Coordinates of C-alpha atoms and ligand atoms in Angstrom, one line a residue:
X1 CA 130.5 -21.0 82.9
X2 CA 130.8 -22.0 79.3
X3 CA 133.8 -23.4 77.5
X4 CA 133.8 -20.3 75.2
X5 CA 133.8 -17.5 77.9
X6 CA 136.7 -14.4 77.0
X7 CA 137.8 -12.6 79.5
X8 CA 138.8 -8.6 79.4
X9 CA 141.1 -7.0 81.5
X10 CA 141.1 -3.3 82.3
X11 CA 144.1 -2.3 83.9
X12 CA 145.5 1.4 84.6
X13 CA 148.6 3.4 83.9
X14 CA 150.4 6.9 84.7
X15 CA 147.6 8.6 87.2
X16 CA 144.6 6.8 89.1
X17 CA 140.9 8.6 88.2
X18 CA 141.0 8.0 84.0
X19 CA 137.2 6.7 84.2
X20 CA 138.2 2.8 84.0
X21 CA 134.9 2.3 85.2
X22 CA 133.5 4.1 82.2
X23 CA 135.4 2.7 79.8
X24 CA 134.9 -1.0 81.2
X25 CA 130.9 -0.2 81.3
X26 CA 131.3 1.3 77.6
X27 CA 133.1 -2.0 76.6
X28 CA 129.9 -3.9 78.1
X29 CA 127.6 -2.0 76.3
X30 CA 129.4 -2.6 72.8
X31 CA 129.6 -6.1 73.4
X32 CA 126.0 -6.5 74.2
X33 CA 124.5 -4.6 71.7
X34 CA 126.4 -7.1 69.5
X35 CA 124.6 -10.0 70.9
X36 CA 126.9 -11.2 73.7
X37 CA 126.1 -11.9 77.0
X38 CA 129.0 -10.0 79.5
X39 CA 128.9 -9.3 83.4
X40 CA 131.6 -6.8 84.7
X41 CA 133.8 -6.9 87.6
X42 CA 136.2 -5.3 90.1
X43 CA 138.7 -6.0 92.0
X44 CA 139.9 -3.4 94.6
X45 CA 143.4 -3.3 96.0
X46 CA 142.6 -2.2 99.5
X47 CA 142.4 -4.6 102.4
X48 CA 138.5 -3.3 103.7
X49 CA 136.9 -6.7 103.1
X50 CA 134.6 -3.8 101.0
X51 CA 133.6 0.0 100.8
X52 CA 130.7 -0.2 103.3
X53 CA 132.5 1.3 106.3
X54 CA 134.3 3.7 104.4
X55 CA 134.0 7.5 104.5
X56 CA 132.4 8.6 101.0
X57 CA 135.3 10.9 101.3
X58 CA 138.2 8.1 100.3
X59 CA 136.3 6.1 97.3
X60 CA 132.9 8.1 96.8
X61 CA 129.6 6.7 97.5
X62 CA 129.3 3.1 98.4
X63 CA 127.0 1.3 96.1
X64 CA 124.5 -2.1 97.2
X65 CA 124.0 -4.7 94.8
X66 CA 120.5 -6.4 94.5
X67 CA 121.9 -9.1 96.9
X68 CA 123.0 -7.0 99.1
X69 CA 126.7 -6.2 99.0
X70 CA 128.2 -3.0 99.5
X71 CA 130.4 -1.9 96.5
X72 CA 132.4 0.0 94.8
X73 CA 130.7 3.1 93.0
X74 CA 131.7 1.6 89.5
X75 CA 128.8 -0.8 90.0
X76 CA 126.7 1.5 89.8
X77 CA 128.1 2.5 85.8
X78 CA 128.1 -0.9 85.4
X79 CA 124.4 -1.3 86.0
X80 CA 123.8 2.3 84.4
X81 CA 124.8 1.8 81.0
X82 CA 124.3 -2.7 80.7
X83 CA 121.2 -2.9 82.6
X84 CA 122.8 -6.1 84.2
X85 CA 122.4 -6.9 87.9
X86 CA 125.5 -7.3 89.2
X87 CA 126.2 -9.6 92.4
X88 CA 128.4 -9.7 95.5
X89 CA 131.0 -11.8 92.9
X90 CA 131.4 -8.4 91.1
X91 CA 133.0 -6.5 93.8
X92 CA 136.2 -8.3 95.0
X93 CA 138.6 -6.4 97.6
X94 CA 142.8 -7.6 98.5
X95 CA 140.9 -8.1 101.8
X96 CA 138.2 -10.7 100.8
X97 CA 140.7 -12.5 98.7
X98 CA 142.8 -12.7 101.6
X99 CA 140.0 -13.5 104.1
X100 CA 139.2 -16.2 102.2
X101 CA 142.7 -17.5 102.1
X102 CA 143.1 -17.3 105.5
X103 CA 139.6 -18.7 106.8
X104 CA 140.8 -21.8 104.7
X105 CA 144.2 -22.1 106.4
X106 CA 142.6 -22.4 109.3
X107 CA 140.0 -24.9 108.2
X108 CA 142.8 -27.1 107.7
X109 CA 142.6 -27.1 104.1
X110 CA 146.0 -26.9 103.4
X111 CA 147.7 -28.8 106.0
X112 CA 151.0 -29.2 106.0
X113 CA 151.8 -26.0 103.2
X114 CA 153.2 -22.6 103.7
X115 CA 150.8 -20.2 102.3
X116 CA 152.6 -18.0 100.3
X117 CA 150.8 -14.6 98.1
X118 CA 152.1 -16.9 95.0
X119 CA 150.4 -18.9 94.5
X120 CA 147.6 -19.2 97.1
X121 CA 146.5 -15.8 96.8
X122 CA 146.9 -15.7 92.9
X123 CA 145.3 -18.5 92.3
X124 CA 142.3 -17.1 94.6
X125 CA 142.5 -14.3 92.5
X126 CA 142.4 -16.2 89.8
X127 CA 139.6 -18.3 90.7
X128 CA 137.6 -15.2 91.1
X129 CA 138.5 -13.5 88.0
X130 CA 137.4 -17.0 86.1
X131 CA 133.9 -16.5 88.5
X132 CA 134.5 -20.2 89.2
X133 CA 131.7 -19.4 92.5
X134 CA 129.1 -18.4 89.3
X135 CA 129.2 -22.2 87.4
X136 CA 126.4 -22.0 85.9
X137 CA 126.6 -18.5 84.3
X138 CA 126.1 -18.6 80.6
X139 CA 128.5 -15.8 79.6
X140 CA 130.0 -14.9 76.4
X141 CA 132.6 -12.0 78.2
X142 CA 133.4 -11.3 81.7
X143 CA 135.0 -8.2 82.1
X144 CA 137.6 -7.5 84.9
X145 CA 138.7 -3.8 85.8
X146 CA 141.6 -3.4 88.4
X147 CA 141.4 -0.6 90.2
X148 CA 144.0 2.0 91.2
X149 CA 147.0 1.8 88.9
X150 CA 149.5 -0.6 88.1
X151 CA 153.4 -0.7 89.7
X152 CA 151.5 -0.1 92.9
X153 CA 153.0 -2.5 95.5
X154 CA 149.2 -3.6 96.2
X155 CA 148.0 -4.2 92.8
X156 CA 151.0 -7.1 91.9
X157 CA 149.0 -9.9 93.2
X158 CA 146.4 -8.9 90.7
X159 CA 148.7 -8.5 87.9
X160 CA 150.6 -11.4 88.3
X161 CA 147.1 -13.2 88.1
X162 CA 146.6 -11.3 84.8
X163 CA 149.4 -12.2 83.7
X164 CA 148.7 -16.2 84.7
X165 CA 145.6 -16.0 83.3
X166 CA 146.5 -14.9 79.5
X167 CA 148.9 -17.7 79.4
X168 CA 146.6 -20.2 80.2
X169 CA 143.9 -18.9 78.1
X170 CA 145.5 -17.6 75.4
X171 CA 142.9 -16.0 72.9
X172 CA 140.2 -16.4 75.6
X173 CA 141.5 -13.5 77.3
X174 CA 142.5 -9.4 76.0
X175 CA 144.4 -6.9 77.7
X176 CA 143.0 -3.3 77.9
X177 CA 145.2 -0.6 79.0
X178 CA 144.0 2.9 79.9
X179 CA 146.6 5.5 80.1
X180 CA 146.9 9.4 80.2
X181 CA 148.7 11.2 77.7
X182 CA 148.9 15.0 79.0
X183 CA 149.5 18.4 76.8
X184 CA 152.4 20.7 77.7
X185 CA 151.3 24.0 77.2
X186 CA 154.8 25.5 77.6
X187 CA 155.5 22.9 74.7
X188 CA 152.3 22.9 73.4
X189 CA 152.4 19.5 72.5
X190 CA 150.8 16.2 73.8
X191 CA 153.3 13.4 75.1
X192 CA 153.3 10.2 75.0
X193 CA 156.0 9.2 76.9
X194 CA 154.1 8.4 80.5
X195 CA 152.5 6.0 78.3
X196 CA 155.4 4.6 76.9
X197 CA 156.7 3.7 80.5
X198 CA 153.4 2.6 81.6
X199 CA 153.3 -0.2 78.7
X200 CA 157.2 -0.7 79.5
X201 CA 155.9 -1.4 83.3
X202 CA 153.1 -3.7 82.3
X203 CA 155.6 -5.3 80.1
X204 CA 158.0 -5.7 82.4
X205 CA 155.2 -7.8 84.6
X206 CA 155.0 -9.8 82.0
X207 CA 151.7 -8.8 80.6
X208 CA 151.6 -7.5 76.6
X209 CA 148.4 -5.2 76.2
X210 CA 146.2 -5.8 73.1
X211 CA 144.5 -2.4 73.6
X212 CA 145.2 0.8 74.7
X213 CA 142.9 3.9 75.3
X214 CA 144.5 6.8 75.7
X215 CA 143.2 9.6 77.4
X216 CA 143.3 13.2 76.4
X217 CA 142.1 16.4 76.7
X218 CA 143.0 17.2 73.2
X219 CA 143.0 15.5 69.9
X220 CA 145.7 13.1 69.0
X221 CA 147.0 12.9 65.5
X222 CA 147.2 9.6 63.6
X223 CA 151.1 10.3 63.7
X224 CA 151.0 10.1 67.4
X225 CA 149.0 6.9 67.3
X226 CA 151.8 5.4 64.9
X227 CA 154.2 6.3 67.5
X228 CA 152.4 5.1 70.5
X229 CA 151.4 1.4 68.6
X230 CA 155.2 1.3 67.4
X231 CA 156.8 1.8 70.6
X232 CA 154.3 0.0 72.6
X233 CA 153.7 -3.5 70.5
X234 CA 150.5 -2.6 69.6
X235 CA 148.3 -2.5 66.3
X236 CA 147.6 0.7 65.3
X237 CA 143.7 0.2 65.2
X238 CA 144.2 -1.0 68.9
X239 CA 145.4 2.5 69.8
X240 CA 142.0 4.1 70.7
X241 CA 141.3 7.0 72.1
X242 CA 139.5 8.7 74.9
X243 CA 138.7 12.7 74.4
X244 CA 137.1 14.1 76.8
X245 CA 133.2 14.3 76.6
X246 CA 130.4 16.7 77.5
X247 CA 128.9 13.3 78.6
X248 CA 130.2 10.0 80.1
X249 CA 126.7 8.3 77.8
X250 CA 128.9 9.5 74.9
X251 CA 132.0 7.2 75.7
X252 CA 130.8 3.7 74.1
X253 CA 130.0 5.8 70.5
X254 CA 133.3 7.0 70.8
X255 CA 134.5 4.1 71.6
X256 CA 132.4 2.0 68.2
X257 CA 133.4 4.5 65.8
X258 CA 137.2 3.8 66.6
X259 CA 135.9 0.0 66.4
X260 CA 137.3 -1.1 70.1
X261 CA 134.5 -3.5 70.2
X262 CA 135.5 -5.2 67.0
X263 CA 139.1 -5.3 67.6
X264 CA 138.3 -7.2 70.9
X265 CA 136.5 -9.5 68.9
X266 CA 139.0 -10.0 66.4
X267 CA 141.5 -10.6 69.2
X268 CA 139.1 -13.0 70.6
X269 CA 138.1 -14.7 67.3
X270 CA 134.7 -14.2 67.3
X271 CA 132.7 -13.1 64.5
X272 CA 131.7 -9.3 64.9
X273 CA 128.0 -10.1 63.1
X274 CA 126.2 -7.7 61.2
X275 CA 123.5 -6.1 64.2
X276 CA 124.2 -3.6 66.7
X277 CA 121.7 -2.9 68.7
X278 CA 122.2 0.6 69.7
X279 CA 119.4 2.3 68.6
X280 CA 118.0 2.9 72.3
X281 CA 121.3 4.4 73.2
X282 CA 121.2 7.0 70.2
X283 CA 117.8 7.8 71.0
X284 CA 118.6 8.7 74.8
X285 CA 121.9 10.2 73.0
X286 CA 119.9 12.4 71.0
X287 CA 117.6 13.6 73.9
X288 CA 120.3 14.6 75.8
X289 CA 121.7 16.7 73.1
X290 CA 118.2 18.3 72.5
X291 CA 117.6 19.0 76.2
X292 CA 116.4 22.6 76.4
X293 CA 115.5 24.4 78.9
X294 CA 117.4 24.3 83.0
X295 CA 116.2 22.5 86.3
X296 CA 117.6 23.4 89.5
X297 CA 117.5 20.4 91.8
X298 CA 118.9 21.3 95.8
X299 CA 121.1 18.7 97.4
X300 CA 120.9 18.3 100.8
X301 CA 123.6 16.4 102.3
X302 CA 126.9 16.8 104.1
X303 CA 129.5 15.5 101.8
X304 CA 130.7 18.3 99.7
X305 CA 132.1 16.2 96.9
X306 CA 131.0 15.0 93.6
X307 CA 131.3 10.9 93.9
X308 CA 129.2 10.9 97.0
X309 CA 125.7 11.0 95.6
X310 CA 126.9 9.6 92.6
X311 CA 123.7 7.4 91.8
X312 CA 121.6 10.7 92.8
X313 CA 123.2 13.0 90.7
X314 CA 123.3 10.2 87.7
X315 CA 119.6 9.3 88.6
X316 CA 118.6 13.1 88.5
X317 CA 120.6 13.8 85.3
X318 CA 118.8 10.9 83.3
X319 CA 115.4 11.7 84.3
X320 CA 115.5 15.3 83.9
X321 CA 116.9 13.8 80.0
X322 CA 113.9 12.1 79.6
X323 CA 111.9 15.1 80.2
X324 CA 113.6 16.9 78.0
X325 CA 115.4 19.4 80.6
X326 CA 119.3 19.9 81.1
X327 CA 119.2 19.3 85.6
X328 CA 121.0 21.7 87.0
X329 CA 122.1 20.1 90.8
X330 CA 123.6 22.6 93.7
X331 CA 124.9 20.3 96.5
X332 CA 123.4 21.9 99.7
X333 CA 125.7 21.6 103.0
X334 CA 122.9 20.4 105.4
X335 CA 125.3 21.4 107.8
X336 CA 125.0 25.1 107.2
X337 CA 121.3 25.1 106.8
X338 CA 120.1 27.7 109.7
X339 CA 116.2 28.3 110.5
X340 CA 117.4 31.8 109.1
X341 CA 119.0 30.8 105.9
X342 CA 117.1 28.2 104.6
X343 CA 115.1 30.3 102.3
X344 CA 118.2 32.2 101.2
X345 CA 120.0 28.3 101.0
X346 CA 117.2 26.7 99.1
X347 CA 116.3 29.8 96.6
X348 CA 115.3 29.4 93.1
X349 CA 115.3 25.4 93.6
X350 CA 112.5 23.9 91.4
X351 CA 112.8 20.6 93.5
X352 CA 115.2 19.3 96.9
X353 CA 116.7 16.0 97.5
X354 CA 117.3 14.9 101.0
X355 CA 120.2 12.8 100.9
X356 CA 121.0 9.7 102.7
X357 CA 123.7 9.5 105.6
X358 CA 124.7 8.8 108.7
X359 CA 125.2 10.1 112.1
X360 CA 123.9 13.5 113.8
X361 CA 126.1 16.0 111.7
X362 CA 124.2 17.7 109.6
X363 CA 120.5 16.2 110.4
X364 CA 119.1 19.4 111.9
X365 CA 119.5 21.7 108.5
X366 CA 118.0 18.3 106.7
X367 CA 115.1 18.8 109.1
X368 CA 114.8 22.3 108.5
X369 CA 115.1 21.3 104.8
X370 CA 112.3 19.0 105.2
X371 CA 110.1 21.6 107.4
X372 CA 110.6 24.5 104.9
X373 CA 110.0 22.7 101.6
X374 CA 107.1 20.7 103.2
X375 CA 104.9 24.2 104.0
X376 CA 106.5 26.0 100.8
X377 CA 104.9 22.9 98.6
X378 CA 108.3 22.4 97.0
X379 CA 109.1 19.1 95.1
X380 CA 110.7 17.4 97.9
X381 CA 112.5 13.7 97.8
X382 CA 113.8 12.4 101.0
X383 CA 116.3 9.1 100.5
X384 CA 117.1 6.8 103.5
X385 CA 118.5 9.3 106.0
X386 CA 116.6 11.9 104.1
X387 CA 113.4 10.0 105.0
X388 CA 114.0 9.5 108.3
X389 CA 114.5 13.0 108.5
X390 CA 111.0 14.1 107.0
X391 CA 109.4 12.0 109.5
X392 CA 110.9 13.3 112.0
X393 CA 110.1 16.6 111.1
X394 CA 106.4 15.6 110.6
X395 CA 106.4 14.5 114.2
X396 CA 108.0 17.7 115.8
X397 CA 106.2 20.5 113.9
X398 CA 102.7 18.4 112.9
X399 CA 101.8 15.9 115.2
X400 CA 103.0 17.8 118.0
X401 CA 106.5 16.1 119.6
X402 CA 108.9 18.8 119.9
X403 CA 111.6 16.7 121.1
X404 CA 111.1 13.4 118.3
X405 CA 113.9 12.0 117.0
X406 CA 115.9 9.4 115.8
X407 CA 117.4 7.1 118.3
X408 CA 120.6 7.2 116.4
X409 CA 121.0 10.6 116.5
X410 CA 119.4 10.9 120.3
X411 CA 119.3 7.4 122.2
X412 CA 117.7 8.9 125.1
X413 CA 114.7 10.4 122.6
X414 CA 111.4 10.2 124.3
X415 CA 110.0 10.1 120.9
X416 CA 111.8 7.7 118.9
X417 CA 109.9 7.9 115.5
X418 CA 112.9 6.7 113.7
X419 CA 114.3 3.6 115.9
X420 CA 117.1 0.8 115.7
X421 CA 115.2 -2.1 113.7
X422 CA 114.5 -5.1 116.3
X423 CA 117.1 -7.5 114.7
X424 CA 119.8 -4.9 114.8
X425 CA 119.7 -4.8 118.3
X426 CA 122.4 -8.0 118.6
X427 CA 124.4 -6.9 116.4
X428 CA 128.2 -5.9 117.5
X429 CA 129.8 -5.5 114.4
X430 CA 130.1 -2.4 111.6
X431 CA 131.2 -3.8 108.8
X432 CA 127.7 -5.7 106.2
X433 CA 125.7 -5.9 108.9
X434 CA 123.2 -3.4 108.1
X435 CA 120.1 -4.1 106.0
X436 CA 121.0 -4.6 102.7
X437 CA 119.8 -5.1 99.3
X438 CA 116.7 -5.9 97.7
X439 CA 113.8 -6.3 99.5
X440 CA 109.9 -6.1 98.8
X441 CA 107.9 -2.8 99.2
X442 CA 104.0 -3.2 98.1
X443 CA 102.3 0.2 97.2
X444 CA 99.3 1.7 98.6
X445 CA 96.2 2.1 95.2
X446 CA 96.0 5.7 94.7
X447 CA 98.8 6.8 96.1
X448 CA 101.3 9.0 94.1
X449 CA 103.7 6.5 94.7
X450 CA 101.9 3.5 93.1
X451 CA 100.9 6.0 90.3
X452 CA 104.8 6.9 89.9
X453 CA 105.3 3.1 89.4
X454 CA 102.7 2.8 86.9
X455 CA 100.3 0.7 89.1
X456 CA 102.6 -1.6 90.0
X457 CA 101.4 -3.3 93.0
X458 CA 104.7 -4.7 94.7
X459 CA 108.2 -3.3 93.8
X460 CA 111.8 -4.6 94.9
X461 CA 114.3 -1.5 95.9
X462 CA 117.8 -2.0 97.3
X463 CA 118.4 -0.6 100.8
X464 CA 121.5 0.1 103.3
X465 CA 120.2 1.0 106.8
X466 CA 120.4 0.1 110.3
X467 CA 117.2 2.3 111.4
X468 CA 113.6 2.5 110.5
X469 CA 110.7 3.6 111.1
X470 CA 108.9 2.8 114.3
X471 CA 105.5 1.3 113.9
X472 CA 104.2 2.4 116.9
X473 CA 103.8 6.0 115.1
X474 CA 102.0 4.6 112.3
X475 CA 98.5 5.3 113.2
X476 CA 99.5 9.3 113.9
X477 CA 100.8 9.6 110.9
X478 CA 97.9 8.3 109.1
X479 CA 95.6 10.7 110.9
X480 CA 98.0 13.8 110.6
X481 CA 98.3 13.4 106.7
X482 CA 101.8 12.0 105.8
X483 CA 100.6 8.5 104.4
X484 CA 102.6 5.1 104.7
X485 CA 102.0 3.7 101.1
X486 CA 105.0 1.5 100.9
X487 CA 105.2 -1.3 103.2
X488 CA 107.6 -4.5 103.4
X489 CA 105.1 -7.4 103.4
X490 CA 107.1 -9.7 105.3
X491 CA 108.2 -7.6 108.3
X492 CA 105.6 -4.7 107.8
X493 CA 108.4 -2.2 107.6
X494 CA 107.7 0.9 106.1
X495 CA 109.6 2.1 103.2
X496 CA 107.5 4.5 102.0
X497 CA 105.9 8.0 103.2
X498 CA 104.4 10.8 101.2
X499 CA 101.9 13.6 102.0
X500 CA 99.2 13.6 99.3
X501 CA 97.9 17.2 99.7
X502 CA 101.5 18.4 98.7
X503 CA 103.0 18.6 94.8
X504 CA 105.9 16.2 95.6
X505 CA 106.8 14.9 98.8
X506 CA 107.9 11.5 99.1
X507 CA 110.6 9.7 101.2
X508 CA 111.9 6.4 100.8
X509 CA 113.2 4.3 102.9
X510 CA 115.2 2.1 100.5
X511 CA 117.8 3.7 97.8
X512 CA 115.9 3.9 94.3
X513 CA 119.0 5.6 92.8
X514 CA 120.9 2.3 92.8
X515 CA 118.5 1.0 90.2
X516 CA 118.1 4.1 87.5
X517 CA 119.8 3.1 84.4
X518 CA 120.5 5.3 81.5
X519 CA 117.8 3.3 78.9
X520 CA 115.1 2.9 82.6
X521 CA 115.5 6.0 84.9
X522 CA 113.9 4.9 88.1
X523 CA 110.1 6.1 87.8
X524 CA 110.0 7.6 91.2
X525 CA 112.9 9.8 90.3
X526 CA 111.0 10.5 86.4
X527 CA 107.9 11.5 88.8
X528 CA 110.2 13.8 91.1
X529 CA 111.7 15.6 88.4
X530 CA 108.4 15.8 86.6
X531 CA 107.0 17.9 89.7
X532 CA 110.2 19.8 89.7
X533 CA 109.8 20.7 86.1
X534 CA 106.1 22.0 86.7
X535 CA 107.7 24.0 90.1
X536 CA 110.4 25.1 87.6
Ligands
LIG1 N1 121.8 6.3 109.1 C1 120.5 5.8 108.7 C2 120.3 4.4 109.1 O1 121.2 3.7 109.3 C3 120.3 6.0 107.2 C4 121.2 5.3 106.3 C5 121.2 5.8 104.9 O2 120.8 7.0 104.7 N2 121.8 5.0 104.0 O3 119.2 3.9 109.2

């Protein structure tokens, strides 16, 4: 780390779900189009050491790192708007911090001492905030965004760190408070009173913000902006505000024409340089307003809620951008899907995704999913789970094995095309033990795949699975017509299948949604939506 690293802190007041994440990511895009090298971070209140055995249901999908940690699913806006890789030292939980802690107490390393939350778990918190595990990062800002909201019992560990931390750093380090300021229709007016108390809160933990974004669903005047910064210590260019957005892509231009990026480096006492390097941004900006014309994209999965295909839908959304198309996504129930319905279900879809999972519900209307677009020559995109499932469906209704399956969904399965990978086969617990993060996938010449990746002969893609597929098949599938093209040269896994003599059907093993970004959609999703937009 160098001497001259600043550190940001995003913190949260009055209701939980104000798009931190976005605002931390549009923060990290400013300050890198001005030159500056950043990483962002979060730290999550809950004690899960992280999100990888949670339901998508309580925090949304679960994003993987390239090394191979499970995360939280502002990662993945992270990634999506810096481009940065981020690391398992991005994604902190109460629970690792404590882990640590405690692993260390029983080491022996502090013999003798009570442990106490102050300061052995601050200063942990600390330490982590400071990325003292990264020395030999070159950064010019790390950002830090707490999540859930402050005056949460949970979240005082973490605040009373922030507040350690701007002490000892003094003009190293900014304060960023995102608050909600509502509109009473009754009144018809906007208050700003939550956010008055929210400021008072942080205040009263001893932390002063620099900045606050204010979010709103309607447009503040300047006179409420006075009255916020006067009541709340706070410069009046530091009041910024959030409006809501057709797009989250729009937030950092928001966010530069109110000049947030220059009044953190004013704070900071760096210069704020003449270039700005967001000419890229604009460009995708200007696309997206441009966009003419509909796609509608099917996705099949069971979790009937927004944040659990988060990197899908994002990945989707971008490339359809790029091809200059508005996608248009219906989220499927797989769990619904009949042999009778399924035409009726998957009607006027120019393209299906077959989302990852886990466990049996819902796998037989993915099958069905995968037997009905396969023969209809839909565009057809199987992820993880999804994959497994097209193979599976190959096996029952191609190669002739009515009763193939995966052994995670049927152990006793005579014909276990999809089966537990050999090294998972010791393994007792749950929680990271799965295969995860980046590993090598070399492409097959002339297959649609390799052309998707421009010719690319070996790719690195980010996976989160227990089972695969079982090599013992390999030849059958070969000689029936769905091709392995993507293979893992070390342990001749396969992560990829696809059936050439079909406009789009490819399944991947590995996750390629956790690597789209907003300036380099992932080319096998570019080459999906492609299809889809000559089906649509
Ligand atoms: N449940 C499957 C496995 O563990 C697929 C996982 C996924 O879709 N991420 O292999």
């Amino acid at each position: 780390m160098n001497k001259q690293t600043k550190y940001i802190f995003i913190t949260g007041g009055v209701v939980s779900s104000l798009g931190k994440g976005i605002i931390s990511a549009s923060i990290g895009k400013l300050l890198q189009a001005r030159g500056y090298a950043i990483t962002i971070q979060k730290f999550d209140p809950y004690i899960n050491i992280d999100p990888g055995t949670l339901n998508p249901y309580e925090h949304g999908e679960c994003y993987v790192t390239m090394d191979g940690m499970e995360t939280d699913l502002d990662l993945g806006h992270y990634e999506r708007f810096t481009d940065i890789h981020t690391t398992r030292h991005n994604s902190i939980t109460t629970g690792r911090i404590y882990k640590t802690v405690i692993d260390r107490e029983r080491r022996g390393d502090y013999l003798g001492k009570t442990i106490q939350v102050v300061p052995h778990i601050t200063d942990e918190i600390k330490r982590r905030m400071l990325r003292e595990n990264e020395p030999d990062e070159q950064l010019d800002f790390v950002i830090t965004e707490v999540g859930g909201t402050i005056g949460d019992i949970e979240s005082a560990p973490f605040m009373e760190a922030i507040r350690q931390l701007r002490w000892q750093l003094g003009r190293n380090a900014v304060s960023v408070h995102l608050t909600y300021v509502p509109y009473l229709k009754a009144a018809e007016e906007m208050k700003t009173k939550p956010t008055q108390h929210s400021v008072k809160e942080l205040q009263g933990m001893g932390i002063q913000p620099d900045i606050l974004v204010l979010r709103t669903e309607r447009h503040l005047d300047d006179q409420m902006r006075m009255k916020v910064a006067s009541f709340c210590n706070v410069d009046l260019d530091c009041v910024i505000l959030s409006e809501d957005m057709p797009s989250i892509y729009e937030v950092p231009v928001r966010m530069l024409e109110q000049g947030l990026d220059t009044a953190i480096l004013r704070k900071t006492g760096l210069p704020v340089g003449e270039s700005l390097s967001m000419q890229s941004w604009y460009d995708f900006l200007d696309r997206q307003r441009h966009a003419e014309g509909q796609i509608h994209i099917g996705l099949v999965g069971k979790y009937d809620l927004q944040d659990a295909y988060k990197s899908i839908r994002e990945s989707l959304t971008l490339a359809g951008i790029y091809h200059g198309v508005k996608t248009v996504l219906h989220f499927v129930n797989s769990e619904r899907i009949t042999a009778d319905n399924v035409s009726e279900q998957l009607a006027d879809m120019a393209g299906v995704v077959i989302c990852p999972g886990f466990g049996q519900r819902g796998t037989e209307g993915k099958i069905l999913t995968a037997a009905y677009t396969r023969t209809h020559n839909i565009p057809t995109f199987g992820i993880c789970l999804g994959m497994q499932m097209m193979v599976i469906e190959f096996a029952r209704n191609v190669l002739g094995y009515p009763d193939a399956n995966s052994r995670e969904i049927d152990a006793q399965t005579p014909h276990n095309v999809i089966d537990l990978m050999e090294e998972q086969k010791t393994v007792t617990q749950l929680g990271g033990t799965m295969r995860l993060g980046a590993y090598a996938c070399d492409l097959r010449e002339g297959s649609r795949a390799h052309e998707a990746y421009g010719g690319q002969h070996t790719v690195m893609e980010r996976h989160r699975h227990r089972y695969e597929f079982n090599n013992a098949y390999r030849n059958r599938y070969e000689q029936g017509g769905m091709k392995c093209v993507g293979v893992n040269p070390a342990a001749d896994l396969v992560e990829i299948v696809e059936i050439a003599d079909h406009r789009w059907y490819i399944g991947t093993q590995f996750h390629p949604e956790y690597s789209s970004t907003v300036l380099h959609p992932h080319p096998l999703f570019l080459s999906f939506v492609k299809a889809c937009v000559g089906n649509g």
